[in-house]
Amino acid sequence: MSHFDEVLASPEWAFAFAAALEQRLDDDRILTVGSARPSVGDVVGDEATRSVTLRFTTADGYRGMITLNAIAAFAETLERSADDDVISTPCVTGFDAAIRTIAEQAVVEVDAEPEYEIDGANGADDGVEDESDGDIAVFPLLDGGDVLASLTLRISASADPELAGRGDAVTAAAAPAAMPAAGRDVSSASSYVLADVQMGVTAELGRCRMTMRELLSITPGAVIDLDRPAGAPVDVLVNGTLIARGEVVVVDEEFGIRISELVAQPAAH
């Protein structure tokens, strides 16, 4: 099993791309990521798209690429937001965020090439050119319920020995070492060991206090007043501990929380 299996199965890199791109565009839209799809065509259909791609190699010899297939209207938005009218320019921060996430999740160093636009891509073309030998993950990029683009990650099925171990050509992308090693910080080693432990996450809209009489008088249609004004952020708790705040969004007809603030935790003694 490849150490990229988890990366391909998870939308974390796509969420990182969406968050960075949303911040770069700096408009009223809220970019979210939908559930995985079998192909780009299942996201954009027959609509014409413009595609921006980034190739990368890993320190252990894998090749990969990330591709944004933007429908025409969103491609025009990207173009207008760029000082040089090149749609790849506003995507740079998104690609950087995605690469960092992939490096951290796969626990490997990654060297990324510059982004570039692919000519002539459309809904039937996933923009990955000749990279047909690898595993692929496709996620919709959404604004509410509207599809703006597809985000595609393709990673080669096997490592290229000629690419592996080229330390002078590979730049670290904020990735930790592959395994806890002698002299490594203990907290980093602990994080590695605990990475797959599941925790209960709760989103809390608000609270109130009621008497037993009021509680017993609740009937269908009753309204309970909470201690939080309309539009206030929602609390995100892990095992009862507040870790973040955010806003409620809808992703593929399901509720989600868009994180807007991380809550600082007291230092351990």
Coordinates of C-alpha atoms in Angstrom, one line a residue:
M1 CA 0.0 0.0 0.0
S2 CA 1.4 3.4 -1.0
H3 CA 1.8 6.2 1.6
F4 CA -0.2 8.3 -0.9
D5 CA -3.3 6.2 -0.5
E6 CA -4.5 8.4 2.4
V7 CA -3.7 11.5 0.5
L8 CA -5.8 10.4 -2.6
A9 CA -8.7 9.3 -0.4
S10 CA -8.8 12.5 1.6
P11 CA -10.0 16.0 0.4
E12 CA -7.5 17.8 2.8
W13 CA -5.3 19.0 0.0
A14 CA -8.4 20.2 -2.0
F15 CA -9.7 22.1 1.1
A16 CA -6.3 23.7 1.5
F17 CA -6.4 24.8 -2.1
A18 CA -10.0 26.2 -1.8
A19 CA -9.2 28.1 1.4
A20 CA -6.1 29.8 0.0
L21 CA -7.8 30.6 -3.3
E22 CA -10.8 32.1 -1.5
Q23 CA -8.5 34.4 0.5
R24 CA -6.7 35.4 -2.7
L25 CA -9.9 36.3 -4.5
D26 CA -11.1 38.3 -1.5
D27 CA -14.7 38.6 -2.7
D28 CA -18.1 37.5 -1.2
R29 CA -17.9 33.9 -2.3
I30 CA -17.3 31.0 0.1
L31 CA -15.4 28.2 -1.7
T32 CA -16.1 24.7 -0.5
V33 CA -15.2 21.2 -1.7
G34 CA -17.7 18.5 -2.6
S35 CA -17.5 14.8 -2.3
A36 CA -15.1 12.8 -4.5
R37 CA -16.2 12.0 -8.1
P38 CA -15.0 9.3 -10.5
S39 CA -13.8 11.8 -13.2
V40 CA -13.6 15.4 -14.2
G41 CA -16.5 14.9 -16.5
D42 CA -18.7 14.0 -13.5
V43 CA -18.0 17.4 -12.1
V44 CA -18.1 19.8 -15.0
G45 CA -20.1 17.8 -17.5
D46 CA -19.8 19.0 -21.1
E47 CA -18.9 22.6 -20.2
A48 CA -15.8 24.0 -21.7
T49 CA -13.0 24.6 -19.1
R50 CA -9.6 26.2 -18.8
S51 CA -7.1 24.2 -16.9
V52 CA -4.1 25.1 -14.8
T53 CA -1.7 22.4 -13.6
L54 CA 1.3 22.0 -11.4
R55 CA 3.7 19.1 -11.6
F56 CA 5.7 17.8 -8.6
T57 CA 8.1 15.1 -7.6
T58 CA 8.7 13.6 -4.2
A59 CA 11.9 12.8 -2.4
D60 CA 11.1 9.0 -2.7
G61 CA 10.7 9.2 -6.5
Y62 CA 6.9 9.6 -7.1
R63 CA 5.6 12.0 -9.8
G64 CA 2.4 13.8 -9.4
M65 CA 0.3 16.7 -10.6
I66 CA -2.6 18.9 -9.4
T67 CA -5.0 20.4 -11.9
L68 CA -7.7 23.0 -11.6
N69 CA -10.3 22.7 -14.4
A70 CA -12.3 26.0 -14.2
I71 CA -15.5 26.5 -16.1
A72 CA -15.5 29.5 -18.4
A73 CA -17.2 31.9 -16.0
F74 CA -14.9 31.1 -13.1
A75 CA -11.9 31.2 -15.4
E76 CA -12.9 34.8 -16.3
T77 CA -13.1 35.6 -12.6
L78 CA -9.6 34.3 -12.1
E79 CA -8.3 36.2 -15.1
R80 CA -9.9 39.5 -13.9
S81 CA -8.3 39.0 -10.4
A82 CA -4.8 38.7 -11.8
D83 CA -2.7 41.8 -12.5
D84 CA -1.2 40.1 -15.5
D85 CA -4.6 38.6 -16.8
V86 CA -3.1 35.1 -16.5
I87 CA -5.5 32.6 -14.8
S88 CA -2.7 30.7 -13.2
T89 CA -1.5 33.7 -11.2
P90 CA -4.3 33.8 -8.6
C91 CA -4.0 30.0 -8.3
V92 CA -0.4 30.1 -7.0
T93 CA -1.3 30.3 -3.3
G94 CA -3.9 27.5 -3.7
F95 CA -1.3 25.2 -5.3
D96 CA 1.2 26.1 -2.6
A97 CA -1.3 25.2 0.1
A98 CA -2.2 21.9 -1.5
I99 CA 1.5 20.9 -1.9
R100 CA 2.2 21.6 1.7
T101 CA -0.8 19.6 2.8
I102 CA 0.2 16.6 0.6
A103 CA 3.8 16.8 2.0
E104 CA 2.6 16.8 5.5
Q105 CA 0.0 14.1 5.1
A106 CA 2.3 11.8 3.1
V107 CA 5.2 12.6 5.4
V108 CA 7.6 13.3 2.4
E109 CA 9.5 16.2 0.9
V110 CA 8.0 17.6 -2.3
D111 CA 9.5 19.6 -5.1
A112 CA 7.0 21.6 -7.2
E113 CA 7.4 23.1 -10.6
P114 CA 5.8 26.4 -11.7
E115 CA 2.1 26.4 -12.5
Y116 CA 1.0 26.7 -16.1
E117 CA -2.2 26.7 -18.2
I118 CA -3.0 23.8 -20.5
D119 CA -4.3 24.7 -23.9
G120 CA -7.5 23.2 -25.3
A121 CA -8.7 21.4 -22.1
N122 CA -12.4 20.7 -21.8
G123 CA -14.9 18.7 -19.6
A124 CA -13.8 15.4 -21.1
D125 CA -10.1 16.2 -20.5
D126 CA -8.8 16.1 -16.9
G127 CA -5.8 18.2 -17.9
V128 CA -3.2 15.7 -16.8
E129 CA -1.7 15.3 -20.3
D130 CA 0.4 12.1 -20.5
E131 CA 0.1 11.2 -16.8
S132 CA -2.2 8.3 -17.4
D133 CA -0.4 5.6 -15.4
G134 CA -1.2 6.9 -11.9
D135 CA -4.0 7.0 -9.3
I136 CA -6.4 9.9 -9.4
A137 CA -8.6 11.8 -7.1
V138 CA -11.2 14.3 -8.3
F139 CA -13.2 16.8 -6.2
P140 CA -15.6 19.6 -7.1
L141 CA -14.8 23.2 -6.2
L142 CA -18.1 24.8 -5.2
D143 CA -19.5 28.2 -4.4
G144 CA -22.6 27.1 -2.4
G145 CA -24.3 24.7 -4.7
D146 CA -22.7 26.0 -7.9
V147 CA -19.8 24.1 -9.5
L148 CA -16.9 26.4 -10.3
A149 CA -14.2 23.8 -11.2
S150 CA -12.8 20.4 -10.6
L151 CA -9.7 19.8 -8.6
T152 CA -7.7 16.8 -9.7
L153 CA -4.7 15.1 -8.0
R154 CA -2.8 12.4 -9.9
I155 CA 0.1 10.5 -8.4
S156 CA 2.2 7.9 -10.3
A157 CA 1.5 4.3 -9.4
S158 CA 5.1 3.6 -8.6
A159 CA 8.3 5.4 -7.8
D160 CA 11.0 6.3 -10.3
P161 CA 14.4 5.2 -8.9
E162 CA 16.1 7.9 -10.9
L163 CA 14.1 10.6 -9.1
A164 CA 14.4 9.1 -5.6
G165 CA 17.1 10.4 -3.3
R166 CA 17.9 13.5 -5.2
G167 CA 18.3 15.6 -2.1
D168 CA 19.9 18.5 -3.9
A169 CA 16.9 18.9 -6.2
V170 CA 14.1 18.5 -3.7
T171 CA 12.9 21.2 -1.4
A172 CA 11.1 20.5 1.9
A173 CA 7.5 21.5 2.0
A174 CA 7.1 21.7 5.8
A175 CA 7.0 17.9 6.1
P176 CA 8.2 16.0 9.1
A177 CA 10.6 13.1 8.9
A178 CA 9.1 9.8 7.8
M179 CA 9.5 8.1 11.2
P180 CA 10.4 9.4 14.7
A181 CA 14.2 9.4 14.8
A182 CA 16.8 9.8 17.5
G183 CA 17.0 13.4 18.6
R184 CA 13.6 14.3 17.1
D185 CA 11.3 16.3 19.3
V186 CA 9.2 14.0 21.6
S187 CA 6.0 15.9 20.8
S188 CA 6.5 15.3 17.0
A189 CA 6.9 11.6 17.7
S190 CA 3.8 11.5 19.8
S191 CA 1.8 13.3 17.0
Y192 CA 3.0 10.6 14.5
V193 CA 1.8 7.8 16.8
L194 CA -1.5 9.4 17.6
A195 CA -2.3 10.7 14.1
D196 CA -5.0 8.0 13.4
V197 CA -6.7 8.1 16.8
Q198 CA -10.4 9.2 16.2
M199 CA -11.9 12.0 18.3
G200 CA -15.4 13.2 18.7
V201 CA -16.0 16.6 17.1
T202 CA -19.1 18.7 18.0
A203 CA -20.4 21.9 16.5
E204 CA -22.3 24.0 19.0
L205 CA -24.7 26.7 17.9
G206 CA -25.5 28.0 21.4
R207 CA -26.7 27.2 24.9
C208 CA -29.4 28.2 27.4
R209 CA -30.5 27.4 30.9
M210 CA -34.1 26.2 31.6
T211 CA -36.1 25.2 34.6
M212 CA -37.4 21.6 34.7
R213 CA -40.9 23.1 34.3
E214 CA -39.9 24.9 31.1
L215 CA -38.1 21.8 29.8
L216 CA -41.2 19.6 30.4
S217 CA -43.4 22.1 28.6
I218 CA -41.6 21.9 25.3
T219 CA -43.8 20.8 22.4
P220 CA -43.3 20.5 18.7
G221 CA -43.0 24.0 17.2
A222 CA -41.6 25.6 20.4
V223 CA -38.7 28.0 20.0
I224 CA -35.8 27.9 22.4
D225 CA -33.8 31.1 22.8
L226 CA -30.0 30.6 22.8
D227 CA -27.3 32.8 24.3
R228 CA -25.8 33.7 20.9
P229 CA -26.9 36.4 18.4
A230 CA -27.8 35.6 14.8
G231 CA -24.6 35.5 12.6
A232 CA -22.3 34.7 15.5
P233 CA -19.7 32.0 14.8
V234 CA -20.4 28.4 15.8
D235 CA -18.1 26.7 18.4
V236 CA -16.2 23.6 17.4
L237 CA -15.4 21.3 20.2
V238 CA -13.2 18.1 20.4
N239 CA -14.2 15.9 23.3
G240 CA -15.8 18.9 24.9
T241 CA -12.8 21.2 24.5
L242 CA -13.3 24.4 22.4
I243 CA -10.7 24.3 19.6
A244 CA -12.1 26.6 16.9
R245 CA -15.0 28.8 15.7
G246 CA -16.5 29.0 12.3
E247 CA -19.6 29.6 10.1
V248 CA -22.2 27.1 9.0
V249 CA -22.0 26.2 5.2
V250 CA -23.8 23.7 3.0
V251 CA -21.6 21.1 1.2
D252 CA -23.5 18.7 -1.1
E253 CA -26.8 19.2 0.8
E254 CA -25.1 18.5 4.1
F255 CA -24.1 21.0 6.8
G256 CA -20.4 21.8 7.4
I257 CA -18.4 24.3 9.4
R258 CA -16.0 26.7 7.6
I259 CA -13.3 27.4 10.2
S260 CA -12.6 31.1 10.8
E261 CA -10.7 31.1 14.0
L262 CA -8.5 28.6 15.9
V263 CA -8.7 28.9 19.7
A264 CA -5.3 29.0 21.5
Q265 CA -4.9 26.2 24.0
P266 CA -3.2 26.7 27.4
A267 CA 0.4 25.5 27.4
A268 CA 0.9 22.0 29.0
H269 CA 2.8 21.9 32.3

